[in-house]
């Protein structure tokens, strides 16, 4: 039906795959990239809880190679993962649509609110064996191509009430190895969503050797977002491409530092997919802090770098934002303040074509290679990603020989403005022009 399906054979004959994963099923099955990058990944997460707004029909399937349904959450019972809250009834249709379009259908297990019981589910040899069965049965039941492990985070606390053990990362690897020994597991496409530094080992520091994981996972997706937000000391980029050029106090990590950290630890660059956000974080910044003053004390309408913000006045984000309330751990939390890319358009920060709206201030930070917008009336500043920053990220994917990109989340984009930009820069076909072959 598309470039994807009919070129599979030709692409597989080219046979380019830098890292061979024994037992992995993806050797010939992924495609969609142009030129020599025959098995590059153009992926996103599809969130079941937004399916009434971003339907399966809204997905630009022909622009993706992999789509990951979110989330199956871990439960206290090692024999079960749960799709509660993620539109369980939609998953079969999701898988069917993906596969019909030549897109690999994965389910992500865990997530920020769904990782409470990962540690105990892999916490003993018996539990690992049981969890392998849980995962393979689940994959078989839904006819999945693969599983994405989004454990946030092994060996270090995430949301605040996860079970946690110093042995988490060791147990996680043992579990994945056992999964690869399984007749079903050996044919699954296995990925992991990771933080910007390698998993924490028993001593609480990042592993210096992740090569064992590289042998059992097809790829990792580095979640290079939420690097700055309401928890930061100053406004900063959600998804910095680079930060070595930022003041030391504002170097919170970046795609550049993350890829360096993971590759030094033994994850081949071709098994790294860059996680990219289709949303930004908002901050309340007083007008007197928002602008950069020159030597004459004039602001010239230029937004300041790393201005202070007022946590107590956290703005609400768009219609998909989590409002203030009680989280799954029972803790009171403020509004998330997230704006999806479409939400920035709805909210009047951007025009429908993604350019900055009249009367809104815009700054493209050359260090992080990400944009900021500011509405002087509402005193809301948003650090986000646009077509320009996605092009920079796509270029980085290409020049760093990464496997591709994965966007959180598919439904955050508007008219594929972000998706088209990163695809083009990363070297994917921009038009599905093979239709008439
Ligand atoms: C991949 O394709 C090649 C050539 O068509 C074939 O020989 C090989 O068996 C395929 N491998 C898998 C895992 O399907
Ligand atoms: C989802 O809802 C928002 C807000 O109503 C809207 O702007 C956006 O276009 C919707 N998405 C789709 C895919 O319809
Ligand atoms: C999303 O899909 C629905 C039908 O499922 C359609 O009515 C709506 O217009 C689509 N939204 C966009 C933004 O394409
Ligand atoms: C094994 O799983 C059970 C629940 O299914 C849990 O109660 C137990 O604590 C787990 N064992 C370890 C060592 O984590
Ligand atoms: C990151 O910044 C450093 C210097 O600050 C520079 O040498 C390097 O090329 C930059 N990398 C990218 C991908 O922008
Ligand atoms: C984007 O939309 C704005 C507002 O409609 C318009 O002024 C501008 O020319 C458009 N830019 C491009 C590149 O199409």
Short mmCIF file of C-alpha atoms and ligand atoms in Angstrom, two decimals:
data_model
loop_
_atom_site.label_atom_id
_atom_site.label_comp_id
_atom_site.label_asym_id
_atom_site.label_seq_id
_atom_site.Cartn_x
_atom_site.Cartn_y
_atom_site.Cartn_z
CA UNK A 1 0.00 0.00 0.00
CA UNK A 2 2.86 2.31 0.63
CA UNK A 3 6.54 2.67 0.24
CA UNK A 4 6.74 0.67 3.41
CA UNK A 5 5.23 -2.62 2.44
CA UNK A 6 6.45 -3.15 -1.07
CA UNK A 7 10.01 -2.13 -0.43
CA UNK A 8 10.46 -4.53 2.47
CA UNK A 9 12.10 -7.12 0.30
CA UNK A 10 14.44 -4.70 -1.42
CA UNK A 11 15.36 -3.17 1.88
CA UNK A 12 15.99 -6.49 3.51
CA UNK A 13 18.28 -7.49 0.68
CA UNK A 14 20.36 -4.43 1.42
CA UNK A 15 20.71 -6.07 4.79
CA UNK A 16 22.03 -3.07 6.67
CA UNK A 17 21.72 -3.55 10.38
CA UNK A 18 24.59 -2.39 12.45
CA UNK A 19 23.74 -4.29 15.57
CA UNK A 20 22.45 -7.80 15.33
CA UNK A 21 20.34 -8.84 18.24
CA UNK A 22 20.17 -12.53 18.55
CA UNK A 23 16.65 -13.82 18.61
CA UNK A 24 15.30 -10.47 17.59
CA UNK A 25 12.50 -10.47 15.07
CA UNK A 26 13.07 -7.11 13.48
CA UNK A 27 15.88 -7.95 11.09
CA UNK A 28 13.78 -7.59 7.97
CA UNK A 29 10.66 -6.13 9.30
CA UNK A 30 11.27 -2.45 9.73
CA UNK A 31 11.56 0.01 6.93
CA UNK A 32 10.38 3.42 5.88
CA UNK A 33 13.60 5.34 5.77
CA UNK A 34 15.25 6.50 2.64
CA UNK A 35 18.73 5.86 1.37
CA UNK A 36 20.95 3.51 3.27
CA UNK A 37 19.22 3.85 6.62
CA UNK A 38 17.04 0.89 5.81
CA UNK A 39 15.83 -0.01 9.24
CA UNK A 40 15.44 3.38 10.78
CA UNK A 41 12.72 3.96 13.32
CA UNK A 42 10.01 6.59 13.03
CA UNK A 43 7.96 5.95 16.14
CA UNK A 44 5.52 7.49 18.57
CA UNK A 45 3.51 6.55 21.60
CA UNK A 46 -0.27 6.43 21.21
CA UNK A 47 -2.10 7.09 24.48
CA UNK A 48 -5.27 5.09 25.06
CA UNK A 49 -6.69 7.77 27.34
CA UNK A 50 -6.72 10.35 24.53
CA UNK A 51 -8.34 8.04 21.99
CA UNK A 52 -11.66 9.90 21.99
CA UNK A 53 -9.86 13.06 20.85
CA UNK A 54 -6.95 11.62 18.86
CA UNK A 55 -8.58 8.64 17.17
CA UNK A 56 -6.90 5.79 15.32
CA UNK A 57 -8.07 7.52 12.12
CA UNK A 58 -6.06 10.60 13.12
CA UNK A 59 -2.76 8.67 13.06
CA UNK A 60 -0.58 9.27 9.99
CA UNK A 61 0.29 5.59 9.81
CA UNK A 62 2.30 5.90 6.60
CA UNK A 63 4.82 8.14 8.34
CA UNK A 64 5.61 5.64 11.10
CA UNK A 65 7.48 2.36 11.37
CA UNK A 66 6.50 1.62 15.01
CA UNK A 67 3.62 2.77 17.19
CA UNK A 68 3.50 2.03 20.90
CA UNK A 69 0.19 1.87 22.73
CA UNK A 70 0.36 3.28 26.25
CA UNK A 71 0.09 1.99 28.94
CA UNK A 72 -0.23 -1.45 30.35
CA UNK A 73 0.52 -0.76 33.98
CA UNK A 74 2.23 -3.09 36.41
CA UNK A 75 0.06 -4.51 39.21
CA UNK A 76 0.75 -6.09 42.62
CA UNK A 77 -0.06 -9.42 40.97
CA UNK A 78 2.90 -10.55 38.87
CA UNK A 79 0.44 -12.55 36.77
CA UNK A 80 -1.23 -9.40 35.45
CA UNK A 81 -0.59 -6.12 33.73
CA UNK A 82 -3.57 -3.79 33.38
CA UNK A 83 -4.87 -1.56 30.61
CA UNK A 84 -7.14 0.28 33.06
CA UNK A 85 -7.51 3.90 32.04
CA UNK A 86 -6.05 3.24 28.58
CA UNK A 87 -9.15 2.20 26.63
CA UNK A 88 -8.53 -1.59 26.70
CA UNK A 89 -11.24 -2.20 24.09
CA UNK A 90 -9.38 -0.12 21.53
CA UNK A 91 -6.14 -2.12 21.65
CA UNK A 92 -7.23 -4.86 19.21
CA UNK A 93 -8.24 -2.22 16.66
CA UNK A 94 -4.99 -0.37 17.23
CA UNK A 95 -2.98 -3.51 16.51
CA UNK A 96 -5.03 -4.29 13.42
CA UNK A 97 -4.70 -0.77 12.01
CA UNK A 98 -0.98 -0.61 12.69
CA UNK A 99 -0.24 -3.96 11.12
CA UNK A 100 -2.48 -3.27 8.14
CA UNK A 101 -0.30 -0.22 7.53
CA UNK A 102 2.97 -2.11 7.92
CA UNK A 103 3.61 -0.47 11.27
CA UNK A 104 4.84 -2.52 14.20
CA UNK A 105 2.36 -2.52 17.07
CA UNK A 106 3.90 -2.42 20.53
CA UNK A 107 2.48 -1.89 23.99
CA UNK A 108 4.38 0.08 26.55
CA UNK A 109 4.44 -1.43 30.03
CA UNK A 110 4.84 0.98 32.95
CA UNK A 111 5.13 4.71 32.51
CA UNK A 112 5.34 7.39 35.17
CA UNK A 113 2.19 6.21 36.98
CA UNK A 114 2.42 2.53 36.05
CA UNK A 115 5.81 1.41 37.37
CA UNK A 116 4.80 0.82 40.99
CA UNK A 117 5.29 -2.95 40.91
CA UNK A 118 8.07 -3.48 38.37
CA UNK A 119 10.58 -4.05 41.14
CA UNK A 120 8.60 -6.82 42.82
CA UNK A 121 7.52 -8.36 39.50
CA UNK A 122 11.16 -9.03 38.64
CA UNK A 123 12.30 -9.29 42.27
CA UNK A 124 12.89 -13.04 42.45
CA UNK A 125 13.63 -15.88 40.04
CA UNK A 126 10.07 -17.20 40.45
CA UNK A 127 8.58 -13.78 39.82
CA UNK A 128 10.70 -13.23 36.73
CA UNK A 129 9.51 -16.53 35.29
CA UNK A 130 5.93 -15.59 36.10
CA UNK A 131 6.36 -12.10 34.62
CA UNK A 132 7.84 -13.54 31.41
CA UNK A 133 4.66 -15.58 31.10
CA UNK A 134 2.50 -12.53 31.85
CA UNK A 135 4.22 -10.50 29.13
CA UNK A 136 4.28 -13.25 26.50
CA UNK A 137 0.65 -14.19 27.15
CA UNK A 138 -0.31 -10.53 26.87
CA UNK A 139 1.62 -10.15 23.60
CA UNK A 140 0.04 -13.30 22.22
CA UNK A 141 -3.46 -12.33 23.31
CA UNK A 142 -3.26 -8.98 21.52
CA UNK A 143 -1.11 -10.18 18.58
CA UNK A 144 1.56 -7.61 19.38
CA UNK A 145 4.80 -7.22 17.49
CA UNK A 146 6.59 -6.07 20.58
CA UNK A 147 6.78 -4.67 24.06
CA UNK A 148 8.25 -1.40 25.26
CA UNK A 149 9.50 -1.45 28.84
CA UNK A 150 8.99 1.98 30.34
CA UNK A 151 10.15 1.37 33.91
CA UNK A 152 10.49 4.75 35.56
CA UNK A 153 12.95 3.88 37.04
CA UNK A 154 14.90 0.77 38.05
CA UNK A 155 16.96 1.39 41.17
CA UNK A 156 15.75 4.93 41.68
CA UNK A 157 12.42 6.37 42.71
CA UNK A 158 10.06 7.79 40.10
CA UNK A 159 6.59 9.00 41.06
CA UNK A 160 7.25 8.50 44.75
CA UNK A 161 5.64 5.20 45.77
CA UNK A 162 7.25 2.64 43.47
CA UNK A 163 8.61 -0.53 45.00
CA UNK A 164 12.36 -0.16 44.66
CA UNK A 165 15.44 -2.27 45.30
CA UNK A 166 19.19 -1.88 44.71
CA UNK A 167 18.91 -5.07 42.63
CA UNK A 168 16.32 -3.63 40.22
CA UNK A 169 18.61 -3.13 37.25
CA UNK A 170 20.30 -6.51 37.67
CA UNK A 171 16.89 -8.17 37.98
CA UNK A 172 15.58 -6.25 34.98
CA UNK A 173 18.41 -7.61 32.83
CA UNK A 174 17.88 -11.17 34.12
CA UNK A 175 14.19 -10.82 33.29
CA UNK A 176 14.91 -9.59 29.75
CA UNK A 177 17.39 -12.42 29.20
CA UNK A 178 14.81 -14.95 30.33
CA UNK A 179 12.22 -13.31 28.08
CA UNK A 180 14.59 -13.71 25.11
CA UNK A 181 14.92 -17.43 25.92
CA UNK A 182 11.16 -17.83 25.68
CA UNK A 183 9.79 -19.15 22.36
CA UNK A 184 7.39 -16.19 22.14
CA UNK A 185 9.71 -13.63 23.71
CA UNK A 186 12.54 -14.39 21.32
CA UNK A 187 10.42 -13.17 18.42
CA UNK A 188 9.12 -10.03 20.06
CA UNK A 189 10.43 -6.61 19.23
CA UNK A 190 11.72 -5.38 22.60
CA UNK A 191 12.45 -1.77 23.44
CA UNK A 192 12.93 0.29 26.58
CA UNK A 193 12.15 3.91 27.33
CA UNK A 194 14.99 5.29 29.41
CA UNK A 195 16.11 8.38 31.22
CA UNK A 196 18.99 10.44 29.85
CA UNK A 197 21.55 8.56 31.94
CA UNK A 198 22.01 4.77 32.04
CA UNK A 199 20.04 2.75 34.57
CA UNK A 200 21.20 2.89 38.15
CA UNK A 201 23.24 -0.03 39.44
CA UNK A 202 23.29 -1.48 42.97
CA UNK A 203 25.37 1.45 44.28
CA UNK A 204 22.88 4.01 42.98
CA UNK A 205 25.13 5.33 40.23
CA UNK A 206 24.60 4.86 36.50
CA UNK A 207 25.84 1.57 35.07
CA UNK A 208 29.14 1.90 33.28
CA UNK A 209 28.36 -1.17 31.16
CA UNK A 210 24.95 -1.66 29.55
CA UNK A 211 26.17 -4.03 26.84
CA UNK A 212 24.10 -6.86 28.36
CA UNK A 213 20.97 -4.83 27.67
CA UNK A 214 22.13 -4.13 24.12
CA UNK A 215 22.14 -7.89 23.49
CA UNK A 216 18.50 -8.36 24.48
CA UNK A 217 16.80 -5.11 23.48
CA UNK A 218 16.21 -4.02 19.90
CA UNK A 219 16.64 -0.41 20.90
CA UNK A 220 16.26 2.05 23.73
CA UNK A 221 14.30 5.28 23.37
CA UNK A 222 15.98 7.98 25.43
CA UNK A 223 13.28 10.17 26.94
CA UNK A 224 15.03 13.47 26.38
CA UNK A 225 12.16 15.56 27.73
CA UNK A 226 10.98 16.86 31.08
CA UNK A 227 14.60 17.89 31.50
CA UNK A 228 13.37 21.20 32.93
CA UNK A 229 9.94 21.98 34.34
CA UNK A 230 8.14 23.13 37.46
CA UNK A 231 10.77 21.32 39.58
CA UNK A 232 13.63 23.39 38.11
CA UNK A 233 15.12 26.52 39.65
CA UNK A 234 14.65 28.59 36.48
CA UNK A 235 12.81 28.34 33.18
CA UNK A 236 14.71 25.94 30.93
CA UNK A 237 14.21 23.81 27.84
CA UNK A 238 11.89 20.80 28.05
CA UNK A 239 14.04 18.94 25.55
CA UNK A 240 17.49 20.48 25.12
CA UNK A 241 19.42 19.17 22.16
CA UNK A 242 22.62 20.45 23.75
CA UNK A 243 23.52 22.06 27.05
CA UNK A 244 27.29 22.28 27.12
CA UNK A 245 26.98 25.91 26.08
CA UNK A 246 24.56 26.76 28.93
CA UNK A 247 25.73 28.23 32.26
CA UNK A 248 26.89 25.40 34.54
CA UNK A 249 23.93 25.87 36.87
CA UNK A 250 21.52 25.33 33.98
CA UNK A 251 23.10 22.19 32.52
CA UNK A 252 20.42 19.65 33.30
CA UNK A 253 21.24 17.20 30.51
CA UNK A 254 20.48 17.03 26.81
CA UNK A 255 20.28 14.75 23.80
CA UNK A 256 23.99 15.31 23.26
CA UNK A 257 24.96 14.36 26.82
CA UNK A 258 22.48 11.45 26.91
CA UNK A 259 23.70 9.83 23.72
CA UNK A 260 27.29 10.26 24.90
CA UNK A 261 26.49 8.66 28.27
CA UNK A 262 24.68 5.68 26.77
CA UNK A 263 27.17 5.00 24.00
CA UNK A 264 30.16 5.23 26.36
CA UNK A 265 28.38 2.62 28.51
CA UNK A 266 28.11 0.28 25.55
CA UNK A 267 24.77 0.97 23.85
CA UNK A 268 25.57 1.14 20.12
CA UNK A 269 24.30 4.39 18.58
CA UNK A 270 22.25 2.39 16.09
CA UNK A 271 20.29 0.93 19.00
CA UNK A 272 19.41 4.39 20.30
CA UNK A 273 16.24 6.19 19.31
CA UNK A 274 15.86 9.80 20.40
CA UNK A 275 12.67 10.45 22.37
CA UNK A 276 11.22 13.82 21.37
CA UNK A 277 8.26 15.73 22.84
CA UNK A 278 5.24 17.14 21.04
CA UNK A 279 4.53 19.29 24.09
CA UNK A 280 6.11 21.94 26.26
CA UNK A 281 6.10 23.07 29.88
CA UNK A 282 4.62 26.36 31.05
CA UNK A 283 5.88 28.69 33.75
CA UNK A 284 4.55 31.86 35.34
CA UNK A 285 7.19 34.51 34.70
CA UNK A 286 6.64 38.08 35.89
CA UNK A 287 7.01 40.67 33.15
CA UNK A 288 9.99 42.27 34.92
CA UNK A 289 11.85 38.94 34.79
CA UNK A 290 10.83 37.86 31.32
CA UNK A 291 13.03 40.09 29.20
CA UNK A 292 16.74 40.36 28.72
CA UNK A 293 18.11 43.77 29.64
CA UNK A 294 20.97 45.14 27.58
CA UNK A 295 23.75 47.36 28.94
CA UNK A 296 21.49 50.39 28.70
CA UNK A 297 18.77 48.71 30.72
CA UNK A 298 16.55 48.27 27.65
CA UNK A 299 14.80 44.97 27.08
CA UNK A 300 14.21 45.43 23.31
CA UNK A 301 11.54 42.74 23.51
CA UNK A 302 14.18 40.00 23.77
CA UNK A 303 13.23 37.20 26.15
CA UNK A 304 15.65 36.38 28.97
CA UNK A 305 17.51 33.07 29.18
CA UNK A 306 16.68 31.01 32.28
CA UNK A 307 14.43 33.59 33.97
CA UNK A 308 13.10 32.84 37.45
CA UNK A 309 9.46 31.75 37.68
CA UNK A 310 6.78 31.58 40.36
CA UNK A 311 5.93 27.98 41.23
CA UNK A 312 2.94 29.12 43.30
CA UNK A 313 1.26 30.43 40.15
CA UNK A 314 1.72 27.35 37.94
CA UNK A 315 -0.40 28.00 34.82
CA UNK A 316 -2.78 25.33 33.61
CA UNK A 317 -1.90 23.74 30.32
CA UNK A 318 -4.24 22.72 27.50
CA UNK A 319 -7.29 20.43 27.51
CA UNK A 320 -5.05 17.35 27.92
CA UNK A 321 -3.20 18.74 30.91
CA UNK A 322 -3.53 16.99 34.26
CA UNK A 323 -5.22 19.38 36.62
CA UNK A 324 -4.18 19.81 40.23
CA UNK A 325 -5.21 16.91 42.43
CA UNK A 326 -4.09 13.77 44.18
CA UNK A 327 -1.67 11.49 42.36
CA UNK A 328 -1.59 7.70 42.45
CA UNK A 329 0.67 7.82 45.52
CA UNK A 330 -1.86 9.96 47.38
CA UNK A 331 0.24 13.12 47.17
CA UNK A 332 -1.21 16.53 46.33
CA UNK A 333 0.15 17.78 43.02
CA UNK A 334 -0.21 21.08 41.17
CA UNK A 335 -1.49 21.30 37.59
CA UNK A 336 1.00 19.85 35.11
CA UNK A 337 1.05 23.00 33.00
CA UNK A 338 1.76 21.07 29.80
CA UNK A 339 0.85 22.42 26.39
CA UNK A 340 0.72 20.06 23.45
CA UNK A 341 1.80 21.54 20.16
CA UNK A 342 -1.87 21.80 19.13
CA UNK A 343 -2.54 23.31 22.56
CA UNK A 344 -0.10 26.13 21.86
CA UNK A 345 -2.10 26.85 18.72
CA UNK A 346 -5.42 26.61 20.59
CA UNK A 347 -3.98 28.77 23.36
CA UNK A 348 -3.06 31.56 20.95
CA UNK A 349 0.73 31.27 21.28
CA UNK A 350 1.18 29.94 17.76
CA UNK A 351 -0.58 30.27 14.41
CA UNK A 352 -2.17 27.19 12.86
CA UNK A 353 0.94 26.75 10.70
CA UNK A 354 3.14 26.63 13.82
CA UNK A 355 4.68 30.11 13.53
CA UNK A 356 4.52 32.53 16.45
CA UNK A 357 1.24 34.42 16.80
CA UNK A 358 1.04 38.21 16.67
CA UNK A 359 1.78 39.84 20.00
CA UNK A 360 3.52 36.77 21.43
CA UNK A 361 7.24 36.96 22.18
CA UNK A 362 9.46 34.17 20.83
CA UNK A 363 13.06 33.26 21.45
CA UNK A 364 14.98 30.39 19.85
CA UNK A 365 17.70 29.43 22.28
CA UNK A 366 20.77 28.58 20.23
CA UNK A 367 22.34 26.45 22.94
CA UNK A 368 19.44 24.08 23.65
CA UNK A 369 18.19 24.62 20.09
CA UNK A 370 14.63 24.94 21.37
CA UNK A 371 12.09 27.76 21.36
CA UNK A 372 10.30 29.71 24.09
CA UNK A 373 7.14 31.77 23.80
CA UNK A 374 5.83 34.38 26.22
CA UNK A 375 2.45 36.03 26.56
CA UNK A 376 3.00 39.32 28.35
CA UNK A 377 -0.67 39.64 29.38
CA UNK A 378 -1.03 36.24 31.03
CA UNK A 379 2.67 36.19 32.05
CA UNK A 380 2.88 32.62 30.81
CA UNK A 381 6.13 31.38 29.28
CA UNK A 382 6.28 28.02 27.54
CA UNK A 383 9.45 26.10 26.71
CA UNK A 384 8.52 23.78 23.87
CA UNK A 385 9.53 22.28 20.54
CA UNK A 386 8.58 23.48 17.07
CA UNK A 387 9.43 22.58 13.48
CA UNK A 388 12.81 24.30 13.78
CA UNK A 389 13.87 22.43 16.91
CA UNK A 390 12.53 19.15 15.52
CA UNK A 391 14.62 19.68 12.40
CA UNK A 392 17.69 20.19 14.62
CA UNK A 393 16.87 16.97 16.47
CA UNK A 394 16.33 15.08 13.22
CA UNK A 395 19.66 16.31 11.96
CA UNK A 396 21.27 15.10 15.19
CA UNK A 397 19.66 11.67 14.74
CA UNK A 398 21.18 11.47 11.28
CA UNK A 399 24.64 12.81 12.03
CA UNK A 400 24.95 10.75 15.23
CA UNK A 401 23.93 7.58 13.38
CA UNK A 402 21.03 6.97 15.75
CA UNK A 403 18.30 4.47 14.91
CA UNK A 404 15.62 7.13 14.66
CA UNK A 405 13.18 9.00 16.86
CA UNK A 406 10.12 8.32 18.99
CA UNK A 407 7.65 11.09 19.76
CA UNK A 408 5.70 11.42 22.98
CA UNK A 409 3.00 11.57 21.98
CA UNK A 410 1.55 11.02 18.51
CA UNK A 411 -1.56 13.07 19.32
CA UNK A 412 0.32 16.15 20.52
CA UNK A 413 1.29 17.31 17.05
CA UNK A 414 -0.87 19.42 14.78
CA UNK A 415 -1.13 18.61 11.08
CA UNK A 416 2.15 16.67 11.34
CA UNK A 417 4.12 19.92 11.55
CA UNK A 418 6.59 18.38 14.01
CA UNK A 419 6.55 14.88 12.54
CA UNK A 420 7.20 16.03 9.00
CA UNK A 421 10.04 18.25 10.15
CA UNK A 422 11.95 15.59 12.08
CA UNK A 423 11.33 12.95 9.44
CA UNK A 424 12.74 15.12 6.72
CA UNK A 425 15.80 16.11 8.75
CA UNK A 426 16.48 12.55 9.88
CA UNK A 427 16.44 11.38 6.26
CA UNK A 428 13.06 9.71 5.88
CA UNK A 429 11.11 10.05 2.67
CA UNK A 430 9.00 13.18 2.93
CA UNK A 431 6.45 12.05 0.36
CA UNK A 432 5.04 8.57 0.13
CA UNK A 433 5.94 8.65 -3.52
CA UNK A 434 6.43 4.97 -4.15
CA UNK A 435 2.70 4.34 -4.47
CA UNK A 436 2.67 3.47 -8.17
CA UNK A 437 5.51 1.00 -8.29
C1 LIG B 1 15.71 -11.61 6.09
O1 LIG B 1 15.72 -11.56 4.68
C2 LIG B 1 16.67 -12.40 4.08
C3 LIG B 1 16.68 -12.14 2.59
O2 LIG B 1 15.37 -12.02 2.06
C4 LIG B 1 16.33 -13.86 4.43
O3 LIG B 1 17.28 -14.72 3.87
C5 LIG B 1 16.33 -14.01 5.94
O4 LIG B 1 15.92 -15.30 6.30
C6 LIG B 1 15.39 -13.01 6.59
N1 LIG B 1 15.54 -13.04 8.03
C7 LIG B 1 14.51 -13.08 8.85
C8 LIG B 1 14.82 -13.10 10.30
O5 LIG B 1 13.35 -13.06 8.47
C1 LIG B 2 -8.14 17.31 20.30
O1 LIG B 2 -8.77 18.34 21.03
C2 LIG B 2 -8.16 19.63 20.90
C3 LIG B 2 -8.86 20.57 21.83
O2 LIG B 2 -10.25 20.53 21.67
C4 LIG B 2 -8.16 20.06 19.44
O3 LIG B 2 -7.52 21.29 19.29
C5 LIG B 2 -7.46 19.01 18.61
O4 LIG B 2 -7.51 19.34 17.26
C6 LIG B 2 -8.10 17.65 18.82
N1 LIG B 2 -7.36 16.64 18.09
C7 LIG B 2 -7.87 15.98 17.07
C8 LIG B 2 -6.96 15.02 16.42
O5 LIG B 2 -9.01 16.12 16.67
C1 LIG B 3 -9.72 12.95 13.82
O1 LIG B 3 -10.53 11.86 13.42
C2 LIG B 3 -11.93 12.10 13.55
C3 LIG B 3 -12.64 10.82 13.15
O2 LIG B 3 -12.15 9.73 13.84
C4 LIG B 3 -12.33 13.26 12.66
O3 LIG B 3 -13.71 13.54 12.85
C5 LIG B 3 -11.50 14.49 13.02
O4 LIG B 3 -11.77 15.52 12.13
C6 LIG B 3 -10.01 14.16 12.97
N1 LIG B 3 -9.27 15.30 13.45
C7 LIG B 3 -8.25 15.81 12.79
C8 LIG B 3 -7.59 16.99 13.43
O5 LIG B 3 -7.84 15.33 11.75
C1 LIG B 4 6.94 -11.60 43.92
O1 LIG B 4 5.63 -11.19 43.52
C2 LIG B 4 4.69 -11.17 44.57
C3 LIG B 4 3.33 -10.72 44.03
O2 LIG B 4 2.95 -11.32 42.85
C4 LIG B 4 5.12 -10.23 45.65
O3 LIG B 4 4.21 -10.27 46.72
C5 LIG B 4 6.50 -10.56 46.12
O4 LIG B 4 6.95 -9.57 47.04
C6 LIG B 4 7.45 -10.62 44.95
N1 LIG B 4 8.80 -11.02 45.41
C7 LIG B 4 9.85 -10.20 45.42
C8 LIG B 4 11.11 -10.77 45.94
O5 LIG B 4 9.78 -9.05 45.01
C1 LIG B 5 27.05 20.93 21.54
O1 LIG B 5 27.81 22.01 22.01
C2 LIG B 5 29.21 21.84 21.87
C3 LIG B 5 29.95 23.06 22.41
O2 LIG B 5 29.24 23.78 23.33
C4 LIG B 5 29.57 21.68 20.42
O3 LIG B 5 30.95 21.41 20.30
C5 LIG B 5 28.78 20.53 19.81
O4 LIG B 5 29.01 20.49 18.41
C6 LIG B 5 27.30 20.75 20.04
N1 LIG B 5 26.57 19.60 19.49
C7 LIG B 5 25.42 19.73 18.80
C8 LIG B 5 24.81 18.47 18.27
O5 LIG B 5 24.86 20.79 18.64
C1 LIG B 6 1.70 31.25 8.96
O1 LIG B 6 0.44 31.79 9.33
C2 LIG B 6 0.48 33.21 9.57
C3 LIG B 6 -0.88 33.61 10.13
O2 LIG B 6 -1.92 33.13 9.34
C4 LIG B 6 0.86 33.92 8.30
O3 LIG B 6 0.92 35.32 8.54
C5 LIG B 6 2.22 33.43 7.85
O4 LIG B 6 2.53 34.04 6.61
C6 LIG B 6 2.23 31.93 7.70
N1 LIG B 6 3.61 31.51 7.46
C7 LIG B 6 3.92 30.60 6.56
C8 LIG B 6 5.38 30.27 6.44
O5 LIG B 6 3.09 30.04 5.89
#
